PDB file of C-alpha atoms in Angstrom:
ATOM      1  CA  UNK I   1     -57.815   1.865   5.105  1.00  0.00           C
ATOM      2  CA  UNK I   2     -60.906   0.556   6.873  1.00  0.00           C
ATOM      3  CA  UNK I   3     -62.243  -2.879   5.969  1.00  0.00           C
ATOM      4  CA  UNK I   4     -65.521  -4.658   6.790  1.00  0.00           C
ATOM      5  CA  UNK I   5     -64.430  -8.292   6.545  1.00  0.00           C
ATOM      6  CA  UNK I   6     -60.678  -8.301   7.211  1.00  0.00           C
ATOM      7  CA  UNK I   7     -58.273  -6.661   9.642  1.00  0.00           C
ATOM      8  CA  UNK I   8     -54.762  -5.567   8.700  1.00  0.00           C
ATOM      9  CA  UNK I   9     -52.491  -4.902  11.683  1.00  0.00           C
ATOM     10  CA  UNK I  10     -48.935  -3.628  11.233  1.00  0.00           C
ATOM     11  CA  UNK I  11     -46.280  -4.239  13.874  1.00  0.00           C
ATOM     12  CA  UNK I  12     -43.143  -2.605  12.494  1.00  0.00           C
ATOM     13  CA  UNK I  13     -41.821  -4.770   9.647  1.00  0.00           C
ATOM     14  CA  UNK I  14     -44.470  -7.439  10.375  1.00  0.00           C
ATOM     15  CA  UNK I  15     -48.103  -7.282   9.280  1.00  0.00           C
ATOM     16  CA  UNK I  16     -50.950  -9.603  10.215  1.00  0.00           C
ATOM     17  CA  UNK I  17     -53.975  -9.936   7.974  1.00  0.00           C
ATOM     18  CA  UNK I  18     -56.981 -11.463   9.712  1.00  0.00           C
ATOM     19  CA  UNK I  19     -59.953 -12.907   7.834  1.00  0.00           C
ATOM     20  CA  UNK I  20     -62.723 -11.488   9.988  1.00  0.00           C
ATOM     21  CA  UNK I  21     -66.094 -13.170   9.390  1.00  0.00           C
ATOM     22  CA  UNK I  22     -65.870 -15.607  12.308  1.00  0.00           C
ATOM     23  CA  UNK I  23     -69.616 -16.261  12.467  1.00  0.00           C
ATOM     24  CA  UNK I  24     -69.394 -17.630   8.897  1.00  0.00           C
ATOM     25  CA  UNK I  25     -66.100 -19.478   9.516  1.00  0.00           C
ATOM     26  CA  UNK I  26     -64.485 -16.733   7.422  1.00  0.00           C
ATOM     27  CA  UNK I  27     -66.297 -17.871   4.288  1.00  0.00           C
ATOM     28  CA  UNK I  28     -65.463 -15.420   1.537  1.00  0.00           C
ATOM     29  CA  UNK I  29     -68.289 -13.318   0.184  1.00  0.00           C
ATOM     30  CA  UNK I  30     -67.889 -10.772  -2.598  1.00  0.00           C
ATOM     31  CA  UNK I  31     -66.954  -8.046  -0.099  1.00  0.00           C
ATOM     32  CA  UNK I  32     -64.136 -10.084   1.456  1.00  0.00           C
ATOM     33  CA  UNK I  33     -62.746 -11.095  -1.935  1.00  0.00           C
ATOM     34  CA  UNK I  34     -62.568  -7.444  -3.014  1.00  0.00           C
ATOM     35  CA  UNK I  35     -61.089  -6.333   0.304  1.00  0.00           C
ATOM     36  CA  UNK I  36     -58.403  -9.037   0.198  1.00  0.00           C
ATOM     37  CA  UNK I  37     -57.477  -8.002  -3.342  1.00  0.00           C
ATOM     38  CA  UNK I  38     -57.344  -4.338  -2.268  1.00  0.00           C
ATOM     39  CA  UNK I  39     -55.198  -5.183   0.768  1.00  0.00           C
ATOM     40  CA  UNK I  40     -52.701  -7.258  -1.240  1.00  0.00           C
ATOM     41  CA  UNK I  41     -52.398  -4.521  -3.862  1.00  0.00           C
ATOM     42  CA  UNK I  42     -51.759  -1.947  -1.122  1.00  0.00           C
ATOM     43  CA  UNK I  43     -49.122  -4.166   0.524  1.00  0.00           C
ATOM     44  CA  UNK I  44     -47.399  -4.625  -2.828  1.00  0.00           C
ATOM     45  CA  UNK I  45     -46.457  -0.943  -2.599  1.00  0.00           C
ATOM     46  CA  UNK I  46     -45.513  -0.992   1.094  1.00  0.00           C
ATOM     47  CA  UNK I  47     -41.761  -1.502   1.400  1.00  0.00           C
ATOM     48  CA  UNK I  48     -41.926  -1.027   5.182  1.00  0.00           C
ATOM     49  CA  UNK I  49     -43.515  -4.489   5.649  1.00  0.00           C
ATOM     50  CA  UNK I  50     -41.276  -7.514   5.072  1.00  0.00           C
ATOM     51  CA  UNK I  51     -43.306 -10.387   6.581  1.00  0.00           C
ATOM     52  CA  UNK I  52     -47.059 -10.928   6.287  1.00  0.00           C
ATOM     53  CA  UNK I  53     -49.036 -13.491   8.319  1.00  0.00           C
ATOM     54  CA  UNK I  54     -52.472 -14.554   7.045  1.00  0.00           C
ATOM     55  CA  UNK I  55     -54.795 -16.051   9.639  1.00  0.00           C
ATOM     56  CA  UNK I  56     -58.474 -16.450  10.452  1.00  0.00           C
ATOM     57  CA  UNK I  57     -60.474 -15.127  13.380  1.00  0.00           C
ATOM     58  CA  UNK I  58     -62.593 -17.567  15.353  1.00  0.00           C
ATOM     59  CA  UNK I  59     -62.769 -21.316  14.672  1.00  0.00           C
ATOM     60  CA  UNK I  60     -61.296 -21.495  11.166  1.00  0.00           C
ATOM     61  CA  UNK I  61     -58.849 -20.107   8.642  1.00  0.00           C
ATOM     62  CA  UNK I  62     -61.540 -19.999   5.944  1.00  0.00           C
ATOM     63  CA  UNK I  63     -64.339 -22.329   4.891  1.00  0.00           C
ATOM     64  CA  UNK I  64     -63.925 -21.108   1.290  1.00  0.00           C
ATOM     65  CA  UNK I  65     -66.410 -19.256  -0.889  1.00  0.00           C
ATOM     66  CA  UNK I  66     -69.669 -18.311   0.842  1.00  0.00           C
ATOM     67  CA  UNK I  67     -72.172 -20.748  -0.701  1.00  0.00           C
ATOM     68  CA  UNK I  68     -75.117 -19.146   1.112  1.00  0.00           C
ATOM     69  CA  UNK I  69     -74.165 -15.817  -0.435  1.00  0.00           C
ATOM     70  CA  UNK I  70     -73.774 -17.469  -3.862  1.00  0.00           C
ATOM     71  CA  UNK I  71     -77.431 -18.528  -3.826  1.00  0.00           C
ATOM     72  CA  UNK I  72     -78.944 -15.595  -1.903  1.00  0.00           C
ATOM     73  CA  UNK I  73     -82.079 -14.693  -3.916  1.00  0.00           C
ATOM     74  CA  UNK I  74     -82.038 -11.142  -2.522  1.00  0.00           C
ATOM     75  CA  UNK I  75     -78.490 -10.295  -3.660  1.00  0.00           C
ATOM     76  CA  UNK I  76     -76.788 -13.196  -5.474  1.00  0.00           C
ATOM     77  CA  UNK I  77     -73.103 -12.804  -6.217  1.00  0.00           C
ATOM     78  CA  UNK I  78     -72.313 -11.738  -9.784  1.00  0.00           C
ATOM     79  CA  UNK I  79     -69.896 -14.545 -10.755  1.00  0.00           C
ATOM     80  CA  UNK I  80     -68.258 -12.505 -13.522  1.00  0.00           C
ATOM     81  CA  UNK I  81     -67.538  -9.597 -11.192  1.00  0.00           C
ATOM     82  CA  UNK I  82     -66.454 -11.920  -8.391  1.00  0.00           C
ATOM     83  CA  UNK I  83     -63.930 -13.671 -10.633  1.00  0.00           C
ATOM     84  CA  UNK I  84     -62.316 -10.312 -11.424  1.00  0.00           C
ATOM     85  CA  UNK I  85     -61.622  -9.810  -7.719  1.00  0.00           C
ATOM     86  CA  UNK I  86     -60.534 -13.434  -7.237  1.00  0.00           C
ATOM     87  CA  UNK I  87     -58.015 -12.920 -10.039  1.00  0.00           C
ATOM     88  CA  UNK I  88     -56.772  -9.689  -8.437  1.00  0.00           C
ATOM     89  CA  UNK I  89     -56.504 -11.479  -5.098  1.00  0.00           C
ATOM     90  CA  UNK I  90     -54.369 -14.326  -6.463  1.00  0.00           C
ATOM     91  CA  UNK I  91     -52.081 -12.110  -8.545  1.00  0.00           C
ATOM     92  CA  UNK I  92     -51.692  -9.651  -5.684  1.00  0.00           C
ATOM     93  CA  UNK I  93     -50.773 -12.416  -3.235  1.00  0.00           C
ATOM     94  CA  UNK I  94     -48.263 -14.138  -5.539  1.00  0.00           C
ATOM     95  CA  UNK I  95     -46.483 -10.888  -6.374  1.00  0.00           C
ATOM     96  CA  UNK I  96     -46.200  -9.556  -2.806  1.00  0.00           C
ATOM     97  CA  UNK I  97     -42.712  -8.273  -1.896  1.00  0.00           C
ATOM     98  CA  UNK I  98     -43.041  -9.829   1.559  1.00  0.00           C
ATOM     99  CA  UNK I  99     -42.481 -13.332   2.913  1.00  0.00           C
ATOM    100  CA  UNK I 100     -46.034 -14.590   3.366  1.00  0.00           C
ATOM    101  CA  UNK I 101     -47.029 -17.119   6.038  1.00  0.00           C
ATOM    102  CA  UNK I 102     -50.396 -18.894   6.155  1.00  0.00           C
ATOM    103  CA  UNK I 103     -51.338 -19.854   9.722  1.00  0.00           C
ATOM    104  CA  UNK I 104     -54.050 -22.515   9.460  1.00  0.00           C
ATOM    105  CA  UNK I 105     -56.344 -23.726  12.199  1.00  0.00           C
ATOM    106  CA  UNK I 106     -59.756 -25.317  11.759  1.00  0.00           C
ATOM    107  CA  UNK I 107     -60.871 -25.437   8.140  1.00  0.00           C
ATOM    108  CA  UNK I 108     -59.020 -24.181   5.065  1.00  0.00           C
ATOM    109  CA  UNK I 109     -61.239 -25.172   2.164  1.00  0.00           C
ATOM    110  CA  UNK I 110     -61.911 -24.148  -1.414  1.00  0.00           C
ATOM    111  CA  UNK I 111     -60.803 -20.601  -2.120  1.00  0.00           C
ATOM    112  CA  UNK I 112     -59.433 -20.391   1.435  1.00  0.00           C
ATOM    113  CA  UNK I 113     -57.135 -23.327   0.679  1.00  0.00           C
ATOM    114  CA  UNK I 114     -56.123 -21.783  -2.665  1.00  0.00           C
ATOM    115  CA  UNK I 115     -55.097 -18.608  -0.870  1.00  0.00           C
ATOM    116  CA  UNK I 116     -53.134 -20.508   1.765  1.00  0.00           C
ATOM    117  CA  UNK I 117     -51.307 -22.435  -0.985  1.00  0.00           C
ATOM    118  CA  UNK I 118     -50.305 -19.111  -2.523  1.00  0.00           C
ATOM    119  CA  UNK I 119     -48.282 -18.231   0.576  1.00  0.00           C
ATOM    120  CA  UNK I 120     -44.531 -18.812   0.821  1.00  0.00           C
ATOM    121  CA  UNK I 121     -44.780 -20.793   4.058  1.00  0.00           C
ATOM    122  CA  UNK I 122     -47.759 -22.787   5.333  1.00  0.00           C
ATOM    123  CA  UNK I 123     -47.991 -23.720   9.008  1.00  0.00           C
ATOM    124  CA  UNK I 124     -51.024 -25.754  10.082  1.00  0.00           C
ATOM    125  CA  UNK I 125     -52.317 -27.333  13.246  1.00  0.00           C
ATOM    126  CA  UNK I 126     -52.037 -31.107  12.897  1.00  0.00           C
ATOM    127  CA  UNK I 127     -55.805 -31.589  13.312  1.00  0.00           C
ATOM    128  CA  UNK I 128     -56.831 -28.797  10.930  1.00  0.00           C
ATOM    129  CA  UNK I 129     -58.989 -29.725   7.918  1.00  0.00           C
ATOM    130  CA  UNK I 130     -57.780 -28.828   4.439  1.00  0.00           C
ATOM    131  CA  UNK I 131     -59.677 -29.484   1.213  1.00  0.00           C
ATOM    132  CA  UNK I 132     -59.649 -28.420  -2.425  1.00  0.00           C
ATOM    133  CA  UNK I 133     -63.317 -29.349  -2.470  1.00  0.00           C
ATOM    134  CA  UNK I 134     -64.770 -27.379  -5.396  1.00  0.00           C
ATOM    135  CA  UNK I 135     -65.603 -30.678  -7.119  1.00  0.00           C
ATOM    136  CA  UNK I 136     -68.269 -31.382  -4.501  1.00  0.00           C
ATOM    137  CA  UNK I 137     -70.460 -28.634  -5.992  1.00  0.00           C
ATOM    138  CA  UNK I 138     -69.430 -29.162  -9.603  1.00  0.00           C
ATOM    139  CA  UNK I 139     -66.924 -26.305  -9.811  1.00  0.00           C
ATOM    140  CA  UNK I 140     -63.218 -25.974 -10.616  1.00  0.00           C
ATOM    141  CA  UNK I 141     -60.638 -24.524  -8.215  1.00  0.00           C
ATOM    142  CA  UNK I 142     -60.225 -20.766  -8.489  1.00  0.00           C
ATOM    143  CA  UNK I 143     -57.975 -18.221  -6.833  1.00  0.00           C
ATOM    144  CA  UNK I 144     -55.124 -19.855  -8.819  1.00  0.00           C
ATOM    145  CA  UNK I 145     -55.736 -23.160  -7.048  1.00  0.00           C
ATOM    146  CA  UNK I 146     -54.553 -25.039 -10.148  1.00  0.00           C
ATOM    147  CA  UNK I 147     -51.386 -22.954 -10.375  1.00  0.00           C
ATOM    148  CA  UNK I 148     -50.479 -23.118  -6.679  1.00  0.00           C
ATOM    149  CA  UNK I 149     -51.117 -26.869  -6.469  1.00  0.00           C
ATOM    150  CA  UNK I 150     -49.017 -27.515  -9.581  1.00  0.00           C
ATOM    151  CA  UNK I 151     -46.184 -25.447  -8.113  1.00  0.00           C
ATOM    152  CA  UNK I 152     -46.237 -27.391  -4.863  1.00  0.00           C
ATOM    153  CA  UNK I 153     -46.899 -30.993  -5.907  1.00  0.00           C
ATOM    154  CA  UNK I 154     -46.831 -31.211  -9.722  1.00  0.00           C
ATOM    155  CA  UNK I 155     -49.547 -31.753 -12.311  1.00  0.00           C
ATOM    156  CA  UNK I 156     -50.226 -35.475 -11.743  1.00  0.00           C
ATOM    157  CA  UNK I 157     -50.832 -35.128  -8.001  1.00  0.00           C
ATOM    158  CA  UNK I 158     -52.681 -31.829  -8.466  1.00  0.00           C
ATOM    159  CA  UNK I 159     -55.236 -33.497 -10.737  1.00  0.00           C
ATOM    160  CA  UNK I 160     -55.843 -36.315  -8.253  1.00  0.00           C
ATOM    161  CA  UNK I 161     -56.257 -33.894  -5.366  1.00  0.00           C
ATOM    162  CA  UNK I 162     -58.674 -31.665  -7.311  1.00  0.00           C
ATOM    163  CA  UNK I 163     -60.723 -34.535  -8.710  1.00  0.00           C
ATOM    164  CA  UNK I 164     -61.092 -36.323  -5.368  1.00  0.00           C
ATOM    165  CA  UNK I 165     -61.749 -33.240  -3.249  1.00  0.00           C
ATOM    166  CA  UNK I 166     -60.785 -35.182  -0.119  1.00  0.00           C
ATOM    167  CA  UNK I 167     -60.597 -33.517   3.279  1.00  0.00           C
ATOM    168  CA  UNK I 168     -57.083 -33.869   4.762  1.00  0.00           C
ATOM    169  CA  UNK I 169     -55.766 -33.269   8.252  1.00  0.00           C
ATOM    170  CA  UNK I 170     -52.786 -30.973   8.633  1.00  0.00           C
ATOM    171  CA  UNK I 171     -50.596 -34.033   9.112  1.00  0.00           C
ATOM    172  CA  UNK I 172     -51.912 -35.669   5.911  1.00  0.00           C
ATOM    173  CA  UNK I 173     -51.405 -32.441   3.968  1.00  0.00           C
ATOM    174  CA  UNK I 174     -47.829 -32.172   5.215  1.00  0.00           C
ATOM    175  CA  UNK I 175     -47.130 -35.732   4.024  1.00  0.00           C
ATOM    176  CA  UNK I 176     -48.303 -34.714   0.529  1.00  0.00           C
ATOM    177  CA  UNK I 177     -46.064 -31.639   0.475  1.00  0.00           C
ATOM    178  CA  UNK I 178     -48.960 -29.201   0.822  1.00  0.00           C
ATOM    179  CA  UNK I 179     -47.988 -27.896   4.255  1.00  0.00           C
ATOM    180  CA  UNK I 180     -44.481 -26.914   5.364  1.00  0.00           C
ATOM    181  CA  UNK I 181     -44.862 -27.370   9.112  1.00  0.00           C
ATOM    182  CA  UNK I 182     -47.464 -28.830  11.451  1.00  0.00           C
ATOM    183  CA  UNK I 183     -47.904 -27.945  15.094  1.00  0.00           C
ATOM    184  CA  UNK I 184     -50.033 -29.347  17.926  1.00  0.00           C
ATOM    185  CA  UNK I 185     -53.380 -27.694  18.547  1.00  0.00           C
ATOM    186  CA  UNK I 186     -52.989 -24.473  20.504  1.00  0.00           C
ATOM    187  CA  UNK I 187     -49.388 -23.793  19.485  1.00  0.00           C
ATOM    188  CA  UNK I 188     -50.033 -22.110  16.135  1.00  0.00           C
ATOM    189  CA  UNK I 189     -49.771 -18.460  17.176  1.00  0.00           C
ATOM    190  CA  UNK I 190     -46.600 -19.022  19.174  1.00  0.00           C
ATOM    191  CA  UNK I 191     -44.959 -20.985  16.359  1.00  0.00           C
ATOM    192  CA  UNK I 192     -45.878 -18.532  13.614  1.00  0.00           C
ATOM    193  CA  UNK I 193     -44.822 -15.508  15.669  1.00  0.00           C
ATOM    194  CA  UNK I 194     -41.486 -17.219  16.330  1.00  0.00           C
ATOM    195  CA  UNK I 195     -41.059 -17.958  12.633  1.00  0.00           C
ATOM    196  CA  UNK I 196     -41.803 -14.335  11.733  1.00  0.00           C
ATOM    197  CA  UNK I 197     -39.248 -13.114  14.289  1.00  0.00           C
ATOM    198  CA  UNK I 198     -36.652 -15.525  12.863  1.00  0.00           C
ATOM    199  CA  UNK I 199     -37.299 -14.258   9.329  1.00  0.00           C
ATOM    200  CA  UNK I 200     -37.024 -10.629  10.420  1.00  0.00           C
ATOM    201  CA  UNK I 201     -33.687 -11.419  12.095  1.00  0.00           C
ATOM    202  CA  UNK I 202     -32.414 -12.975   8.847  1.00  0.00           C
ATOM    203  CA  UNK I 203     -30.951 -11.239   5.756  1.00  0.00           C
ATOM    204  CA  UNK I 204     -34.507 -10.912   4.491  1.00  0.00           C
ATOM    205  CA  UNK I 205     -33.675  -8.587   1.586  1.00  0.00           C
ATOM    206  CA  UNK I 206     -31.773 -11.474   0.007  1.00  0.00           C
ATOM    207  CA  UNK I 207     -34.717 -13.812   0.670  1.00  0.00           C
ATOM    208  CA  UNK I 208     -37.138 -11.385  -0.965  1.00  0.00           C
ATOM    209  CA  UNK I 209     -34.831 -11.020  -3.957  1.00  0.00           C
ATOM    210  CA  UNK I 210     -34.894 -14.816  -4.363  1.00  0.00           C
ATOM    211  CA  UNK I 211     -38.697 -14.791  -4.187  1.00  0.00           C
ATOM    212  CA  UNK I 212     -38.852 -12.171  -6.946  1.00  0.00           C
ATOM    213  CA  UNK I 213     -36.386 -14.089  -9.131  1.00  0.00           C
ATOM    214  CA  UNK I 214     -38.444 -17.292  -8.803  1.00  0.00           C
ATOM    215  CA  UNK I 215     -41.897 -15.702  -9.117  1.00  0.00           C
ATOM    216  CA  UNK I 216     -41.455 -13.049 -11.821  1.00  0.00           C
ATOM    217  CA  UNK I 217     -40.960 -15.490 -14.737  1.00  0.00           C
ATOM    218  CA  UNK I 218     -44.156 -17.322 -13.671  1.00  0.00           C
ATOM    219  CA  UNK I 219     -46.476 -14.309 -13.882  1.00  0.00           C
ATOM    220  CA  UNK I 220     -47.536 -14.897 -17.490  1.00  0.00           C
ATOM    221  CA  UNK I 221     -48.400 -18.515 -16.708  1.00  0.00           C
ATOM    222  CA  UNK I 222     -50.356 -17.370 -13.640  1.00  0.00           C
ATOM    223  CA  UNK I 223     -52.253 -14.837 -15.779  1.00  0.00           C
ATOM    224  CA  UNK I 224     -53.159 -17.534 -18.303  1.00  0.00           C
ATOM    225  CA  UNK I 225     -54.356 -19.982 -15.635  1.00  0.00           C
ATOM    226  CA  UNK I 226     -56.429 -17.326 -13.869  1.00  0.00           C
ATOM    227  CA  UNK I 227     -58.109 -16.433 -17.162  1.00  0.00           C
ATOM    228  CA  UNK I 228     -58.910 -20.091 -17.818  1.00  0.00           C
ATOM    229  CA  UNK I 229     -60.172 -20.582 -14.248  1.00  0.00           C
ATOM    230  CA  UNK I 230     -62.485 -17.580 -14.618  1.00  0.00           C
ATOM    231  CA  UNK I 231     -63.902 -18.798 -17.929  1.00  0.00           C
ATOM    232  CA  UNK I 232     -64.342 -22.337 -16.625  1.00  0.00           C
ATOM    233  CA  UNK I 233     -65.982 -21.196 -13.388  1.00  0.00           C
ATOM    234  CA  UNK I 234     -68.524 -19.037 -15.214  1.00  0.00           C
ATOM    235  CA  UNK I 235     -69.310 -22.021 -17.468  1.00  0.00           C
ATOM    236  CA  UNK I 236     -69.545 -24.477 -14.561  1.00  0.00           C
ATOM    237  CA  UNK I 237     -71.994 -22.232 -12.693  1.00  0.00           C
ATOM    238  CA  UNK I 238     -74.618 -22.967 -15.374  1.00  0.00           C
ATOM    239  CA  UNK I 239     -74.214 -26.765 -15.402  1.00  0.00           C
ATOM    240  CA  UNK I 240     -76.809 -29.189 -14.076  1.00  0.00           C
ATOM    241  CA  UNK I 241     -74.141 -30.822 -11.900  1.00  0.00           C
ATOM    242  CA  UNK I 242     -73.360 -27.523 -10.152  1.00  0.00           C
ATOM    243  CA  UNK I 243     -77.024 -26.853  -9.468  1.00  0.00           C
ATOM    244  CA  UNK I 244     -77.394 -30.393  -8.107  1.00  0.00           C
ATOM    245  CA  UNK I 245     -74.275 -29.971  -5.968  1.00  0.00           C
ATOM    246  CA  UNK I 246     -75.602 -26.757  -4.454  1.00  0.00           C
ATOM    247  CA  UNK I 247     -79.045 -28.274  -3.825  1.00  0.00           C
ATOM    248  CA  UNK I 248     -77.494 -31.334  -2.196  1.00  0.00           C
ATOM    249  CA  UNK I 249     -75.328 -29.082   0.000  1.00  0.00           C
ATOM    250  CA  UNK I 250     -78.405 -27.171   1.165  1.00  0.00           C
ATOM    251  CA  UNK I 251     -80.347 -30.370   1.796  1.00  0.00           C
ATOM    252  CA  UNK I 252     -77.346 -32.044   3.473  1.00  0.00           C
ATOM    253  CA  UNK I 253     -77.480 -35.104   1.206  1.00  0.00           C
ATOM    254  CA  UNK I 254     -75.175 -36.840  -1.250  1.00  0.00           C
ATOM    255  CA  UNK I 255     -75.400 -35.267  -4.728  1.00  0.00           C
ATOM    256  CA  UNK I 256     -76.444 -37.264  -7.784  1.00  0.00           C
ATOM    257  CA  UNK I 257     -74.315 -36.014 -10.687  1.00  0.00           C
ATOM    258  CA  UNK I 258     -75.146 -36.756 -14.333  1.00  0.00           C
ATOM    259  CA  UNK I 259     -72.176 -35.228 -16.172  1.00  0.00           C
ATOM    260  CA  UNK I 260     -74.283 -32.400 -17.596  1.00  0.00           C
TER     261      UNK I 260
END
């Protein structure tokens, strides 16, 4: 299948999925969200692939949702339609019958961070920048950000992380339990390729069976959270605080929120 915004390369039992909008720091527009969902759903039926690496082309993993596209007066994103694909993306990723590895360099923010958190293993460069920063524009995490954060660090810490929206280095994220391994700048590809080779030389069928056993009972909870995220995001898009957050982002100033 040909894609416009991603590349899927298969190397035997290993596949690499590249986010491929480097000029936009791999910010996710509506096309990329749909293509990621399509790719994950295709991989769910591909028993020949046992390890999947997610990585970004250019300077970043992903800067998150494409804010410029969100406010494009010529062709604004339809938030209702977009949330359908974001839901497909998250469910498709969580239910993949492969060991998934997120390889993070540069920024992994917003929806990009949600997607990375949905992977089985997260490897990040120590000076990468990670942020669940939806709060800065008056939105809630989507792409199952709530679910994946809760799974990794628990509800109490998830709330603090979401509400603060702080930018963390790879090292800081590892200390919080959000990243499994950090590597010096420039060693990411070598490390992740070595990890993939190690996994493929392991009894990976048993590992994948464990993944299914742990994930399958959580699917109903994931469905519920994705539904609530979609409803909340549509509601938040019409708030005064969101509009102020977007305007402040465009004008490169600190927003003035009023709780409305």
